GROMACS .gro file of C-alpha atoms in nm:
model
  159
    1MET     CA    1  17.083  11.200  10.338
    2ALA     CA    2  16.783  11.284  10.557
    3ASN     CA    3  16.636  11.477  10.265
    4ASP     CA    4  16.671  11.169  10.041
    5LEU     CA    5  16.483  10.958  10.297
    6ASP     CA    6  16.212  11.221  10.333
    7ARG     CA    7  16.180  11.251   9.956
    8ARG     CA    8  16.165  10.874   9.916
    9ALA     CA    9  15.895  10.847  10.185
   10VAL     CA   10  15.690  11.119  10.017
   11LEU     CA   11  15.721  10.950   9.676
   12MET     CA   12  15.621  10.612   9.821
   13ALA     CA   13  15.321  10.767   9.994
   14MET     CA   14  15.216  10.940   9.671
   15ALA     CA   15  15.244  10.612   9.480
   16ALA     CA   16  15.025  10.432   9.735
   17LEU     CA   17  14.763  10.706   9.754
   18PRO     CA   18  14.547  10.600   9.454
   19VAL     CA   19  14.520  10.244   9.587
   20LEU     CA   20  14.429  10.363   9.935
   21LEU     CA   21  14.172  10.609   9.801
   22ALA     CA   22  14.011  10.344   9.581
   23ALA     CA   23  13.985  10.100   9.872
   24THR     CA   24  13.843  10.371  10.097
   25ARG     CA   25  13.589  10.477   9.834
   26ILE     CA   26  13.468  10.120   9.784
   27HIS     CA   27  13.441  10.042  10.156
   28ALA     CA   28  13.271  10.373  10.229
   29GLY     CA   29  12.985  10.276   9.998
   30THR     CA   30  13.066  10.531   9.730
   31ALA     CA   31  13.164  10.285   9.463
   32PRO     CA   32  13.208  10.411   9.106
   33LEU     CA   33  12.922  10.438   8.858
   34VAL     CA   34  12.807  10.113   8.698
   35LEU     CA   35  12.676  10.152   8.341
   36VAL     CA   36  12.439   9.861   8.272
   37HIS     CA   37  12.357   9.773   7.910
   38LYS     CA   38  12.037   9.568   7.892
   39ASP     CA   39  11.756   9.467   7.663
   40PRO     CA   40  11.454   9.692   7.726
   41GLY     CA   41  11.227   9.389   7.774
   42CYS     CA   42  11.440   9.209   8.034
   43GLY     CA   43  11.284   9.191   8.381
   44CYS     CA   44  11.566   9.031   8.579
   45CYS     CA   45  11.812   9.305   8.482
   46GLY     CA   46  11.610   9.548   8.694
   47GLY     CA   47  11.644   9.315   8.992
   48TRP     CA   48  12.022   9.306   8.949
   49ILE     CA   49  12.035   9.685   8.921
   50GLU     CA   50  11.839   9.714   9.248
   51HIS     CA   51  12.083   9.469   9.411
   52LEU     CA   52  12.375   9.692   9.310
   53ARG     CA   53  12.202  10.007   9.435
   54ALA     CA   54  12.117   9.839   9.767
   55ASN     CA   55  12.489   9.761   9.799
   56GLY     CA   56  12.607  10.119   9.751
   57PHE     CA   57  12.667  10.137   9.376
   58ALA     CA   58  12.541  10.422   9.160
   59VAL     CA   59  12.385  10.269   8.848
   60ARG     CA   60  12.283  10.404   8.510
   61ALA     CA   61  12.084  10.178   8.277
   62ASN     CA   62  12.122  10.186   7.899
   63ASP     CA   63  11.842  10.004   7.715
   64SER     CA   64  11.972   9.862   7.388
   65ASP     CA   65  11.853   9.624   7.119
   66GLN     CA   66  12.218   9.576   7.016
   67MET     CA   67  12.336   9.363   7.309
   68GLY     CA   68  12.533   9.123   7.089
   69LEU     CA   69  12.738   9.409   6.948
   70ILE     CA   70  12.794   9.559   7.294
   71LYS     CA   71  12.919   9.225   7.431
   72GLN     CA   72  13.148   9.183   7.131
   73ARG     CA   73  13.287   9.539   7.164
   74LEU     CA   74  13.357   9.485   7.536
   75GLY     CA   75  13.525   9.146   7.486
   76VAL     CA   76  13.269   8.916   7.648
   77PRO     CA   77  13.327   8.556   7.531
   78GLU     CA   78  13.012   8.388   7.396
   79ALA     CA   79  13.049   8.105   7.648
   80LEU     CA   80  13.019   8.356   7.936
   81ALA     CA   81  12.726   8.555   7.798
   82SER     CA   82  12.421   8.641   8.004
   83CYS     CA   83  12.137   8.890   7.969
   84HIS     CA   84  12.306   9.217   8.067
   85THR     CA   85  12.654   9.364   8.041
   86ALA     CA   86  12.793   9.639   8.263
   87GLU     CA   87  13.097   9.864   8.270
   88VAL     CA   88  13.255   9.982   8.595
   89ASP     CA   89  13.588  10.153   8.651
   90GLY     CA   90  13.757   9.995   8.347
   91TYR     CA   91  13.610   9.646   8.395
   92VAL     CA   92  13.327   9.455   8.227
   93ILE     CA   93  13.066   9.276   8.439
   94GLU     CA   94  12.860   9.014   8.257
   95GLY     CA   95  12.542   8.873   8.404
   96HIS     CA   96  12.422   8.834   8.762
   97VAL     CA   97  12.753   8.899   8.940
   98PRO     CA   98  12.702   8.971   9.313
   99ALA     CA   99  12.802   9.318   9.438
  100GLU     CA  100  13.046   9.155   9.682
  101ALA     CA  101  13.247   9.009   9.392
  102ILE     CA  102  13.249   9.344   9.211
  103ARG     CA  103  13.380   9.517   9.524
  104ARG     CA  104  13.658   9.261   9.553
  105LEU     CA  105  13.746   9.304   9.182
  106LEU     CA  106  13.770   9.682   9.225
  107ALA     CA  107  13.980   9.649   9.541
  108GLU     CA  108  14.224   9.389   9.400
  109ARG     CA  109  14.234   9.529   9.042
  110PRO     CA  110  14.360   9.214   8.865
  111ALA     CA  111  14.484   9.231   8.505
  112ALA     CA  112  14.162   9.109   8.342
  113THR     CA  113  13.871   9.222   8.128
  114GLY     CA  114  13.617   9.156   8.402
  115LEU     CA  115  13.382   8.917   8.579
  116ALA     CA  116  13.100   8.699   8.447
  117VAL     CA  117  12.823   8.475   8.571
  118PRO     CA  118  12.714   8.284   8.260
  119GLY     CA  119  12.346   8.214   8.213
  120MET     CA  120  12.097   8.307   8.480
  121PRO     CA  121  12.154   8.094   8.793
  122ALA     CA  122  11.853   8.062   9.023
  123GLY     CA  123  11.898   8.264   9.340
  124SER     CA  124  12.171   8.490   9.202
  125PRO     CA  125  12.113   8.867   9.242
  126GLY     CA  126  11.821   8.957   9.016
  127MET     CA  127  11.718   8.592   8.989
  128ASP     CA  128  11.631   8.556   9.357
  129TYR     CA  129  11.257   8.503   9.332
  130PRO     CA  130  11.051   8.378   9.631
  131GLY     CA  131  11.035   8.000   9.645
  132THR     CA  132  11.346   7.958   9.430
  133THR     CA  133  11.614   7.718   9.552
  134PRO     CA  134  11.948   7.897   9.507
  135GLU     CA  135  12.193   7.729   9.272
  136LEU     CA  136  12.567   7.697   9.323
  137TYR     CA  137  12.756   7.903   9.062
  138ASP     CA  138  13.100   8.039   8.985
  139VAL     CA  139  13.194   8.397   8.914
  140ALA     CA  140  13.454   8.381   8.637
  141LEU     CA  141  13.742   8.625   8.600
  142PHE     CA  142  13.806   8.658   8.225
  143GLY     CA  143  14.043   8.831   7.989
  144PRO     CA  144  14.264   8.778   7.685
  145ALA     CA  145  14.454   8.497   7.862
  146GLY     CA  146  14.137   8.298   7.931
  147GLN     CA  147  13.922   8.256   8.237
  148GLN     CA  148  13.943   8.125   8.592
  149SER     CA  149  13.718   8.099   8.894
  150PHE     CA  150  13.717   8.422   9.095
  151ALA     CA  151  13.455   8.326   9.354
  152ARG     CA  152  13.182   8.069   9.419
  153PHE     CA  153  12.835   8.158   9.540
  154ARG     CA  154  12.510   7.990   9.636
  155GLY     CA  155  12.243   8.250   9.579
  156GLY     CA  156  12.384   8.579   9.706
  157ARG     CA  157  12.629   8.419   9.952
  158GLU     CA  158  12.992   8.347   9.881
  159ILE     CA  159  13.099   7.999   9.985
   0.00000   0.00000   0.00000
């Protein structure tokens, strides 16, 4: 009987290990690689990439003149489209999503395609130019079942 309890405890610990390691990796600042697909002529995409790097993400940029096809392949709804599309740890990130929201997504791991900030809200990461008044915007969680609000930000701050 003691062996059954020991075995059960070991199995439970093994099952929990991937979740604990993922949370530790994200909080330790060694988040997974973010692959950013962007138009070569887009200037704000570089600002968003720098925001991610400043927040501990490793980023690789892929310049493409086929952004429409990339968004379609990755399942980004037209209504949520923005200027760049990223892939990170099995999720799609569309637009100027703050690093804080991406960290939360990776920690919680909801059943979804990913996160999106439609358009290019003033003050969002990559759109935070001097003298700009930050807009209020939602970060949408989207997937085959539709979309819902995941977080709300003003500029780079969650509210």
